[in-house]
mmCIF file of C-alpha atoms and ligand atoms in Angstrom:
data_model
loop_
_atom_site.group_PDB
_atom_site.id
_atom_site.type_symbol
_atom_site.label_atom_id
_atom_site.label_comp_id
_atom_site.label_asym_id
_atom_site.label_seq_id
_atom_site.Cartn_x
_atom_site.Cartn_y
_atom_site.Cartn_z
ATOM 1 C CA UNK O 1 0.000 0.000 0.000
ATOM 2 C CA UNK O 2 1.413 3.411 -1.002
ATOM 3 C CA UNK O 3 0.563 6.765 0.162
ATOM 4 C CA UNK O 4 -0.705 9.009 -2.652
ATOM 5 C CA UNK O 5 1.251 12.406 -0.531
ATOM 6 C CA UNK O 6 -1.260 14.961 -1.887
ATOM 7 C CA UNK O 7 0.423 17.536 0.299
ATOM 8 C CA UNK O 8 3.987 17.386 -1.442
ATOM 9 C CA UNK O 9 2.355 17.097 -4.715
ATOM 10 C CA UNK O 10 0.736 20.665 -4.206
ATOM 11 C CA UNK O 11 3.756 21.927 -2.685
ATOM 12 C CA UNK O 12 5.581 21.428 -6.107
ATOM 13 C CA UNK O 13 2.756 22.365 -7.950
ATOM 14 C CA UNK O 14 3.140 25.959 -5.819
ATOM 15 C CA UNK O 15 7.102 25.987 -6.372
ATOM 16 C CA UNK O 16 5.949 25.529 -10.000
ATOM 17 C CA UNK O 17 3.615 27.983 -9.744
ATOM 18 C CA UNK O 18 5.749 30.334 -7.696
ATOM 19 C CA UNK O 19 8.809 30.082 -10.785
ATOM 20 C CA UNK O 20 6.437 31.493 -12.984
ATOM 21 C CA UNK O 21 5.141 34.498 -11.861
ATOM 22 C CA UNK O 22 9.412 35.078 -10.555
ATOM 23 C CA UNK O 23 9.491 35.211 -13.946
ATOM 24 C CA UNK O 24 6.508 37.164 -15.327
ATOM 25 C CA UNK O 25 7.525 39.966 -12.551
ATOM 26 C CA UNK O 26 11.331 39.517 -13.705
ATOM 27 C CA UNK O 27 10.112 40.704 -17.319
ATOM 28 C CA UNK O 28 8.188 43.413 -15.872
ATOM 29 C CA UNK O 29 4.733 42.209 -16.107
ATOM 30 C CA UNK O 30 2.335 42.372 -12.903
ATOM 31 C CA UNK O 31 1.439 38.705 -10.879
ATOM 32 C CA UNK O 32 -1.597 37.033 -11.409
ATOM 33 C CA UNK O 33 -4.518 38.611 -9.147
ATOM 34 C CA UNK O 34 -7.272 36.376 -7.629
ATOM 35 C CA UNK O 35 -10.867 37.376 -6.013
ATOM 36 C CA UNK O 36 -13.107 35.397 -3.323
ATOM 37 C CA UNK O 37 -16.121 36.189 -2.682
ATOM 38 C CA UNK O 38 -17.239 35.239 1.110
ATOM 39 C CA UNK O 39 -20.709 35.625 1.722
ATOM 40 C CA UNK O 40 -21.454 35.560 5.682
ATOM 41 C CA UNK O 41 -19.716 33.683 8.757
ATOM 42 C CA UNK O 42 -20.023 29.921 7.633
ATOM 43 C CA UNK O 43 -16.675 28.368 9.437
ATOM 44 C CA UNK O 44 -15.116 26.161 6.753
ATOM 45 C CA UNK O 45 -15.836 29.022 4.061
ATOM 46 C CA UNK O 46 -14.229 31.202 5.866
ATOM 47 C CA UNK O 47 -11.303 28.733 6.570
ATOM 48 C CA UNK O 48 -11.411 28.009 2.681
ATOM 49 C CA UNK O 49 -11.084 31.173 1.463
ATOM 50 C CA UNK O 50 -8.161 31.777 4.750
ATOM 51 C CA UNK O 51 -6.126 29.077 2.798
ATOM 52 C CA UNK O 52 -6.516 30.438 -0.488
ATOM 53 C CA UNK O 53 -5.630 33.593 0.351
ATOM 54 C CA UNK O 54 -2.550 32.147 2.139
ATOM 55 C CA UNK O 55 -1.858 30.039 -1.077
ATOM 56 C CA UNK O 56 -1.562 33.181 -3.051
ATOM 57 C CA UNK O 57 0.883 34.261 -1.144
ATOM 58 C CA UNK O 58 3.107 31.552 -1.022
ATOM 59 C CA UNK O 59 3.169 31.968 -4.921
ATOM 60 C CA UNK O 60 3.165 35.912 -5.155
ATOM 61 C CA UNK O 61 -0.324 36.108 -6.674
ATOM 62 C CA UNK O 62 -1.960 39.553 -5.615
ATOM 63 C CA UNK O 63 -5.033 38.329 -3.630
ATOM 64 C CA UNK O 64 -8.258 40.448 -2.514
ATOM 65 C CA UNK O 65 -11.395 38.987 -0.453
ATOM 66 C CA UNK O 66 -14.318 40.566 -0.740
ATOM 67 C CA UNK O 67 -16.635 39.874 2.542
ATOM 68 C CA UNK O 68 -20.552 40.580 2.882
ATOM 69 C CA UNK O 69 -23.026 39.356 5.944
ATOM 70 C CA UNK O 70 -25.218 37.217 5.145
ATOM 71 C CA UNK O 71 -27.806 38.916 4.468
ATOM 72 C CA UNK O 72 -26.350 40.561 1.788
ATOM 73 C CA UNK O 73 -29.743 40.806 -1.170
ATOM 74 C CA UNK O 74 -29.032 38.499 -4.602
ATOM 75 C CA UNK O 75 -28.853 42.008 -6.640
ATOM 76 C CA UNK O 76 -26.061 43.750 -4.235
ATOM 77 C CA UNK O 77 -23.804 40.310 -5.079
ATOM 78 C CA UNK O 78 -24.789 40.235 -8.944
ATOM 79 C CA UNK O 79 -23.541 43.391 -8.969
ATOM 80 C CA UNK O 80 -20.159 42.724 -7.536
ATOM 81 C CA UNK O 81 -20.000 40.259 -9.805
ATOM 82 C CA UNK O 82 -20.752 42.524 -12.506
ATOM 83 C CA UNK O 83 -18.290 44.738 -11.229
ATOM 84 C CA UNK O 84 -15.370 41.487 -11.065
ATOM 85 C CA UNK O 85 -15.885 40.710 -14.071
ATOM 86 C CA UNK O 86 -15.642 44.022 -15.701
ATOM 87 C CA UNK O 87 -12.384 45.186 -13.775
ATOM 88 C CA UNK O 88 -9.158 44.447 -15.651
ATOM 89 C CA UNK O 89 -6.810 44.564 -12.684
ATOM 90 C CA UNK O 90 -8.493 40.889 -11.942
ATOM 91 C CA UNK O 91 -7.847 37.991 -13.957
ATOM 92 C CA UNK O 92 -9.649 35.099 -12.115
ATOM 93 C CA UNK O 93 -12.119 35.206 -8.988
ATOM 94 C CA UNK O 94 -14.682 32.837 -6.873
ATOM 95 C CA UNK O 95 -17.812 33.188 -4.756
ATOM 96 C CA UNK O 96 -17.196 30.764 -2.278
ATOM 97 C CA UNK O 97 -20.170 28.218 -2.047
ATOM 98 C CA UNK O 98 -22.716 27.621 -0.567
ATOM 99 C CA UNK O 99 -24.488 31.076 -0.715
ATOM 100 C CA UNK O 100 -27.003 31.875 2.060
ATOM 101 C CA UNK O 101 -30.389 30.096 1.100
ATOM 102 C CA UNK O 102 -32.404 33.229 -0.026
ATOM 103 C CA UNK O 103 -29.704 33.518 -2.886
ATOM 104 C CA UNK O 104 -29.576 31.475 -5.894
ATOM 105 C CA UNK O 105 -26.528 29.795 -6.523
ATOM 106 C CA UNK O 106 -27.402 28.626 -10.161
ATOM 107 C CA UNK O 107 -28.005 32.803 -10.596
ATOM 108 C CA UNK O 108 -24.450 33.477 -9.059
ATOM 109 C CA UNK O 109 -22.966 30.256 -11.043
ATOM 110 C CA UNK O 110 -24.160 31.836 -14.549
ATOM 111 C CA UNK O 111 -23.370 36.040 -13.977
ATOM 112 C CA UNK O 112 -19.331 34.849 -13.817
ATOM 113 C CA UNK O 113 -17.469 35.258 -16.987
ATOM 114 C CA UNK O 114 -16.579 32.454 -18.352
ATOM 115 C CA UNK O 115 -12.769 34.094 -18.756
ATOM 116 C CA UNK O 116 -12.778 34.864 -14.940
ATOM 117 C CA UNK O 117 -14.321 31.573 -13.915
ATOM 118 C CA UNK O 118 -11.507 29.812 -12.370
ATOM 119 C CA UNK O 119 -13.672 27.543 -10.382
ATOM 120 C CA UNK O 120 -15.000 25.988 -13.420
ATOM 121 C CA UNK O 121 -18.418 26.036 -12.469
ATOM 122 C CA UNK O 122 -19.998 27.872 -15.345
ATOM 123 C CA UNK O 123 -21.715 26.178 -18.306
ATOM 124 C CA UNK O 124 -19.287 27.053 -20.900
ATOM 125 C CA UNK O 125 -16.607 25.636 -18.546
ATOM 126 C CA UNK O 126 -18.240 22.532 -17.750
ATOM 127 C CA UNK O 127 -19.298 22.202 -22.086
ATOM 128 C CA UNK O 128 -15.813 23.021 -22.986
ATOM 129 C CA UNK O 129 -14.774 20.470 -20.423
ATOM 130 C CA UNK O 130 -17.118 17.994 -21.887
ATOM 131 C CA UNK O 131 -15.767 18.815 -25.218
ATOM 132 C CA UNK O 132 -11.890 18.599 -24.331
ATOM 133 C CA UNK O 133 -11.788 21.827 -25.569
ATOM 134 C CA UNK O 134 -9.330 24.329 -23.380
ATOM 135 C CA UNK O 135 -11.064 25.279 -20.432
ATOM 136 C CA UNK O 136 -10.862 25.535 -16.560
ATOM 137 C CA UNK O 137 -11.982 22.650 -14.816
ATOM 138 C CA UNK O 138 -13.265 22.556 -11.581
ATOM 139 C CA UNK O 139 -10.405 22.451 -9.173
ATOM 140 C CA UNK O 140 -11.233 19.194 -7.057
ATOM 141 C CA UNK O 141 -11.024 16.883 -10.110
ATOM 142 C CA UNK O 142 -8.562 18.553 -11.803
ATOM 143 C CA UNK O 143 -6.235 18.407 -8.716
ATOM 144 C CA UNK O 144 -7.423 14.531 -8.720
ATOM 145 C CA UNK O 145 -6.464 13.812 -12.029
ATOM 146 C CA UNK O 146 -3.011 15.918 -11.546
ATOM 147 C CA UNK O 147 -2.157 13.443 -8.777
ATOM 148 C CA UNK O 148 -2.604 10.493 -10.843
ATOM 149 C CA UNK O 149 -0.664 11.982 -13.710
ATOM 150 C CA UNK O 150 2.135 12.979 -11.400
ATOM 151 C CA UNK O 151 1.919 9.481 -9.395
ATOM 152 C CA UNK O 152 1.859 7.727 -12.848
ATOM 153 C CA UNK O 153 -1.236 5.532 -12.342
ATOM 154 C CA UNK O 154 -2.558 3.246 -14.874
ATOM 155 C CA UNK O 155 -6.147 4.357 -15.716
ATOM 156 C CA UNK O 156 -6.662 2.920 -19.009
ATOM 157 C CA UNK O 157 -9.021 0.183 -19.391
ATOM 158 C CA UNK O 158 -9.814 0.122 -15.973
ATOM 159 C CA UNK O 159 -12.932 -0.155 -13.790
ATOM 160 C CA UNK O 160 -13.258 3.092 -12.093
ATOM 161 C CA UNK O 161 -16.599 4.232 -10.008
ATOM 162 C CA UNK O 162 -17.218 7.421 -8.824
ATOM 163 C CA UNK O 163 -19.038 7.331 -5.690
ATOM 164 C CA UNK O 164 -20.993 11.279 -5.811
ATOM 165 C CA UNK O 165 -22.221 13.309 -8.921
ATOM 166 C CA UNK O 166 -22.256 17.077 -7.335
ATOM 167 C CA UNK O 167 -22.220 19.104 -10.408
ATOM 168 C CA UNK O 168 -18.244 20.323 -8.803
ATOM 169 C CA UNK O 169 -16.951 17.012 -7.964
ATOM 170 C CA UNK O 170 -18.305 13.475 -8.947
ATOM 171 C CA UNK O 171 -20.038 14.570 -11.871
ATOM 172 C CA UNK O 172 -16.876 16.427 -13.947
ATOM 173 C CA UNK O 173 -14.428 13.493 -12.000
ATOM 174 C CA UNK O 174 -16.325 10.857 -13.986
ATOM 175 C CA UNK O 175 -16.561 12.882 -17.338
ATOM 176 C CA UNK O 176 -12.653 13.309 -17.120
ATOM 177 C CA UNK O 177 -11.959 9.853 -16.033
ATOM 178 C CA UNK O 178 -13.881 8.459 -18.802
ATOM 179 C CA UNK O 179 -12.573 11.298 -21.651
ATOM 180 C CA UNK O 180 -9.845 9.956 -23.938
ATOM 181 C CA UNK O 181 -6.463 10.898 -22.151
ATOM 182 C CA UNK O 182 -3.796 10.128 -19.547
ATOM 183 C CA UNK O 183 -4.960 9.646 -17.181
ATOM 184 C CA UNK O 184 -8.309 8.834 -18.009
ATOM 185 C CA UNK O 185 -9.834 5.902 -21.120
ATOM 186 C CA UNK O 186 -11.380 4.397 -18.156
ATOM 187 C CA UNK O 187 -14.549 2.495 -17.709
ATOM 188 C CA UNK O 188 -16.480 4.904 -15.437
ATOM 189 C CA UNK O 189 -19.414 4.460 -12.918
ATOM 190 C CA UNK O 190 -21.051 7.007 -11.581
ATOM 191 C CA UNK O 191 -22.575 5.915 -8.197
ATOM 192 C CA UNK O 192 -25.218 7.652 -6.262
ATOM 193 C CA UNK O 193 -27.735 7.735 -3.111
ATOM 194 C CA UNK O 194 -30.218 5.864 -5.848
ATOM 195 C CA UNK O 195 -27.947 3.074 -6.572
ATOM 196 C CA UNK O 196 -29.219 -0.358 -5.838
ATOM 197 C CA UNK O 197 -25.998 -2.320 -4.762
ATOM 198 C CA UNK O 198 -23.763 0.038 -3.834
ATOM 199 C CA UNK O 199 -21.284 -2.650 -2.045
ATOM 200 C CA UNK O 200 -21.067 -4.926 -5.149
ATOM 201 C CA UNK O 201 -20.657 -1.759 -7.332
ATOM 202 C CA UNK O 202 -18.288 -0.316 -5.426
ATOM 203 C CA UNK O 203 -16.179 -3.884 -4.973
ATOM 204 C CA UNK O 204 -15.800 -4.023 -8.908
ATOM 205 C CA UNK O 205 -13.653 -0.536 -9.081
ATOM 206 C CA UNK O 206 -9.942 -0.833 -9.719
ATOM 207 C CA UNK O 207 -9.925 2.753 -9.376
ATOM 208 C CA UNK O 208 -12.649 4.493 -6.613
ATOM 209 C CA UNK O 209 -13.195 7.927 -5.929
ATOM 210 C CA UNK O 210 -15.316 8.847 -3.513
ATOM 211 C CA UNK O 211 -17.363 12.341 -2.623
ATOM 212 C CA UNK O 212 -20.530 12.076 -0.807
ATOM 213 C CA UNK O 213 -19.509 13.879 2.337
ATOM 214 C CA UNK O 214 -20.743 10.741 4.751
ATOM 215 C CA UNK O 215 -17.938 9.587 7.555
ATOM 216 C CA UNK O 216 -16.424 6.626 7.078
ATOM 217 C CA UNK O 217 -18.987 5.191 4.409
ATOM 218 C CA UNK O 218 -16.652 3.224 2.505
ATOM 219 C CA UNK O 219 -15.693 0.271 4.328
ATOM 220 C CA UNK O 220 -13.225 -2.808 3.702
ATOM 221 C CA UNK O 221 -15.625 -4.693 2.293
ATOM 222 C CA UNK O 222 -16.365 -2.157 -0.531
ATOM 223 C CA UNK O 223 -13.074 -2.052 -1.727
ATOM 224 C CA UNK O 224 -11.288 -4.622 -4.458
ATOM 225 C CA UNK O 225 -8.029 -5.952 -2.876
ATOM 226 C CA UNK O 226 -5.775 -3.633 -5.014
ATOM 227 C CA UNK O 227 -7.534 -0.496 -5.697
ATOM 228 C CA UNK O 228 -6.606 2.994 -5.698
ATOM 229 C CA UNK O 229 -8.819 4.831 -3.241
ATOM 230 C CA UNK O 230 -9.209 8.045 -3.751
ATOM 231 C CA UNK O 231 -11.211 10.030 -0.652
ATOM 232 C CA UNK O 232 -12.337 13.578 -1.083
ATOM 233 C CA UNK O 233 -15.176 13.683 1.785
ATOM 234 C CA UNK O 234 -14.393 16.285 4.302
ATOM 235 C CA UNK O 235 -16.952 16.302 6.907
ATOM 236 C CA UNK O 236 -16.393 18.534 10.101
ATOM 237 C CA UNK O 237 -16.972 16.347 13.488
ATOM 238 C CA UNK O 238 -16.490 17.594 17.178
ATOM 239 C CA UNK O 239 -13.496 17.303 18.476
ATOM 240 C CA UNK O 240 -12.941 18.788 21.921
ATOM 241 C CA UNK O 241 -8.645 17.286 21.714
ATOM 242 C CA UNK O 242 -8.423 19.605 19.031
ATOM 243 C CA UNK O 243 -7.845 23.532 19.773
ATOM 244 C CA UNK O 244 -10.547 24.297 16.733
ATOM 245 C CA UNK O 245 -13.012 21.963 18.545
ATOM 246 C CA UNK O 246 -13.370 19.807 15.460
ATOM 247 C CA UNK O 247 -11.258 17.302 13.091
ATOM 248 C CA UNK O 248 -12.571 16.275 9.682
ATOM 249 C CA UNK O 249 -13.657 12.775 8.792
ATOM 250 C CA UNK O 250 -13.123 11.564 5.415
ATOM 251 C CA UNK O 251 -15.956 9.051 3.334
ATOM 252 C CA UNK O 252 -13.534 6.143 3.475
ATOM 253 C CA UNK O 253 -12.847 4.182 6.436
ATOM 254 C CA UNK O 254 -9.160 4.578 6.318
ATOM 255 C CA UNK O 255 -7.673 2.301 8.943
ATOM 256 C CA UNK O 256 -9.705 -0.563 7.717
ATOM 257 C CA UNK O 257 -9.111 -0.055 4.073
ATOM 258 C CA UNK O 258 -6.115 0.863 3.880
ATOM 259 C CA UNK O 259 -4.341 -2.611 3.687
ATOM 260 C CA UNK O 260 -6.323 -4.105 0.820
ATOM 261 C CA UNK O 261 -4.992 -0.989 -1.446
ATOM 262 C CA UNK O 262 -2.031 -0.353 -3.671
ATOM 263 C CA UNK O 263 -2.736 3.481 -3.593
ATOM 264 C CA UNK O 264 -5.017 5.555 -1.021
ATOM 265 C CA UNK O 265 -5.055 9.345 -0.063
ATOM 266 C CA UNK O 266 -5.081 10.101 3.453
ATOM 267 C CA UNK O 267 -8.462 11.097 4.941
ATOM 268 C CA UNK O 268 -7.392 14.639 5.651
ATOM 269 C CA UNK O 269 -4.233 16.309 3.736
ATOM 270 C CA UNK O 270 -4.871 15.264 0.125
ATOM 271 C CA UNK O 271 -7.359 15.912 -1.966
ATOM 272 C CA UNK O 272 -7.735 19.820 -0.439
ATOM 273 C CA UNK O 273 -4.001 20.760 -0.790
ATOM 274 C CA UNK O 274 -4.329 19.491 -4.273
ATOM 275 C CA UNK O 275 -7.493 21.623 -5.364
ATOM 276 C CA UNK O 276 -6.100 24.788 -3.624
ATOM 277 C CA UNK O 277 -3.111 23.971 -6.068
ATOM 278 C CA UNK O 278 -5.570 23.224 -9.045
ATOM 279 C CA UNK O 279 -7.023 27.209 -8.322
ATOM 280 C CA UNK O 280 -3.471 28.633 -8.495
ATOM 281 C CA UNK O 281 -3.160 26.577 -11.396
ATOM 282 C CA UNK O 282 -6.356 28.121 -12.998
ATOM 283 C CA UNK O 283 -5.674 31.499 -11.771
ATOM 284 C CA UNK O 284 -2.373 31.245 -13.978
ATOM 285 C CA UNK O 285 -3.715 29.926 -17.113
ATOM 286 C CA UNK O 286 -6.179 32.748 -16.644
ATOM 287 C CA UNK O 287 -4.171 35.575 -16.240
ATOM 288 C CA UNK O 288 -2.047 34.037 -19.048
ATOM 289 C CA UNK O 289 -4.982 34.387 -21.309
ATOM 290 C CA UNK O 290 -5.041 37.883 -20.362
ATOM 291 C CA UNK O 291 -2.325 38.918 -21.460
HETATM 292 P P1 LIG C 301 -22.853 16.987 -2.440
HETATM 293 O O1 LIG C 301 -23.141 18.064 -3.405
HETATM 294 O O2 LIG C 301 -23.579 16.939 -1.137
HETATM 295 O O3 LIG C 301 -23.096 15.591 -3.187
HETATM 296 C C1 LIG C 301 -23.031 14.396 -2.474
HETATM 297 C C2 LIG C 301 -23.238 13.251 -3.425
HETATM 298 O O4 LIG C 301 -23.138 12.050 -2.669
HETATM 299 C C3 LIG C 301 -24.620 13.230 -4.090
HETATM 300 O O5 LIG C 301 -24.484 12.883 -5.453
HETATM 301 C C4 LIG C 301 -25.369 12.156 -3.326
HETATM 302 O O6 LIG C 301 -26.289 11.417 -4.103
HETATM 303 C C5 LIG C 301 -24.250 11.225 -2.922
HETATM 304 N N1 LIG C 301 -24.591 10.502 -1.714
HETATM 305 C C6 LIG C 301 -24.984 11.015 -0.535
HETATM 306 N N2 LIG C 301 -25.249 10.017 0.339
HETATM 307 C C7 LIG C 301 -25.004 8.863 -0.313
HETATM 308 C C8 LIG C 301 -25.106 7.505 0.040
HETATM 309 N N3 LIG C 301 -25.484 7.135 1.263
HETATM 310 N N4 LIG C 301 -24.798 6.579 -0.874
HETATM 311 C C9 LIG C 301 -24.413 6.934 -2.122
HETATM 312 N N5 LIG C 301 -24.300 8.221 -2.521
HETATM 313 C C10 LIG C 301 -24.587 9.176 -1.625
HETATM 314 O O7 LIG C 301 -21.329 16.904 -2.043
HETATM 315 P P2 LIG C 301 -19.976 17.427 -2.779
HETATM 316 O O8 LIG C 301 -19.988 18.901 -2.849
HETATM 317 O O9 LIG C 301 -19.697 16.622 -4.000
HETATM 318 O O10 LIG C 301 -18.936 17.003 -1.648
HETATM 319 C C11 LIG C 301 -18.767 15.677 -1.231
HETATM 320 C C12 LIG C 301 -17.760 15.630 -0.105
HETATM 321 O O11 LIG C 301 -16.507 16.081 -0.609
HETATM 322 C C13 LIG C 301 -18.074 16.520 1.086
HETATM 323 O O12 LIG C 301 -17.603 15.916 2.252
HETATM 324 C C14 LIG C 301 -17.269 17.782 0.811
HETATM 325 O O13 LIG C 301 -16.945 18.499 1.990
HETATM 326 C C15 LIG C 301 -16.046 17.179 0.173
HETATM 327 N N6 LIG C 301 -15.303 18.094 -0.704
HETATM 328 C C16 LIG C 301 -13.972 18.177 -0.483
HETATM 329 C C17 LIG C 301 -13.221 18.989 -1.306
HETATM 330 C C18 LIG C 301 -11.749 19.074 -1.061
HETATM 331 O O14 LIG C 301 -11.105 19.936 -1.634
HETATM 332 N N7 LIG C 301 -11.185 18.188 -0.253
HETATM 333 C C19 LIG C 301 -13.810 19.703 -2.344
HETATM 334 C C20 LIG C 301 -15.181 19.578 -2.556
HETATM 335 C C21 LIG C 301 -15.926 18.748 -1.732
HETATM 336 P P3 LIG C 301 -27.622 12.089 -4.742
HETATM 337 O O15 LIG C 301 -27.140 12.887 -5.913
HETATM 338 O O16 LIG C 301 -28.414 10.906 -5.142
HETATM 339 O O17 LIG C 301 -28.231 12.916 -3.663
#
């Protein structure tokens, strides 16, 4: 059983990162300048956006967060959108998600620019996706797939199920596993609350990724001796050990799977670093196109 060490693998991806704009600066260019949008007090957003911010500076991207309370009305944000998209100074920004209830997230989703939509989230995105045309894809895949590029894993021909189909994470994970490519030319489940025989569906996957956001779901006995477990669940329990006064649990039950794998992330420490390192990514290739 290996460790797939999503942490190190964003760390390079930020050295990477951080070359680049050395360079862009050295030629007299400005760095790459990334917007979040926090709407309101929710705890992991605002620890989300914390780290991204953070991430931007360990890179030398400018970064700027935009805070409102939440009651902040649908048209005041729309128009800060508006606003985002319109100001040349930024090349790339996010609303951080979810959105208080009485705002509609499909509205907010559609008013970014396609050009500034480094989340990925917005239906050209998600087409051009689709289409393999060049696009940004939504970070949590993307960071996926980057760590089974960079850990060389065989996913052609093989049975992969995607446990989740969010429109941000198991829905684009199992277009781009399936998509011609390396990695990817897999043989792709997508796996749901609906699905009758989830255990026997699950146990067939050479290759299972799993988002659902449900502690420990994914037990021993769901997983083929072999596989490459891939856990992006991140679910916030009490914790009183912990100063923060919570840990987060992952969907797979890592101590008890871990043994029958020849590749699993860690529950914690993987699959984030690696989509905060997909954003930078995006944030790049978006300022890039700006110029
Ligand atoms: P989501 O929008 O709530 O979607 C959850 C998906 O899981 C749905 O498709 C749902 O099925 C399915 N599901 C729920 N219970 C199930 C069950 N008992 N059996 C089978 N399928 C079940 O969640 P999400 O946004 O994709 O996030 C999933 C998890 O990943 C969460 O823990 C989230 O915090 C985490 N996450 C982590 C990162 C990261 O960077 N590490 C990024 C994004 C998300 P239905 O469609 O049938 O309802």
């Amino acid at each position: 059983m290996k460790i797939l060490d999503g942490k190190s693998c964003s760390e390079q991806i930020r050295q990477e990162i951080k070359q680049q704009v050395t360079d862009i600066t050295a030629a007299g260019g400005r760095p790459p300048h990334l917007v979040a949008v926090l709407v309101g007090h929710d705890g992991a957003s605002e620890n989300y956006v914390a780290m991204k911010v953070k991430d931007c500076e360990q890179v030398d991207f400018d970064s700027t967060t935009v805070r409102y309370e939440d009651d902040v009305s649908e048209a005041k944000l729309l128009e800060k959108i508006a606003e985002l998209n319109a100001d040349d100074s930024i090349d790339g920004f996010i609303v951080q998600l979810p959105v208080p209830k009485h705002i509609d997230e499909n509205k907010v989703i559609l008013a970014i620019d396609a050009s500034k939509d480094v989340d990925g989230f917005c239906p050209e995105n998600v087409g051009n996706m689709m289409l393999g045309l060049p696009t940004f894809i939504s970070a949590t895949p993307n960071g996926i797939m980057e760590l089974l590029r960079r850990y060389n894993i065989e996913t052609e021909g093989k049975n992969c199920v995607v446990l989740g189909r969010s429109n941000i994470v198991g829905t684009p994970m199992a277009m781009l596993m399936s998509r011609k490519g390396n990695p990817g030319n897999a043989t792709v489940t997508i796996a749901h609350s609906r699905t009758r025989n989830l255990k026997e569906v699950c146990s067939n996957a050479d290759i299972l990724i799993v988002a659902i956001g449900k502690t420990k779901f994914v037990t021993a006995d769901m997983v083929k001796q072999g596989a490459v477990v891939i856990d992006v669940g991140q679910t916030r329990v009490p914790d009183d050990s912990r100063k923060s006064g919570f840990r987060n649990v992952g969907d797979v039950d890592f101590e008890n799977v871990k043994d029958k794998c020849s590749f699993i992330t860690t529950t914690t420490g993987c699959v984030g670093p690696m989509t905060r390192a997909s954003l930078l990514q995006n944030t790049l290739k978006a300022y890039q196109r700006r110029q």
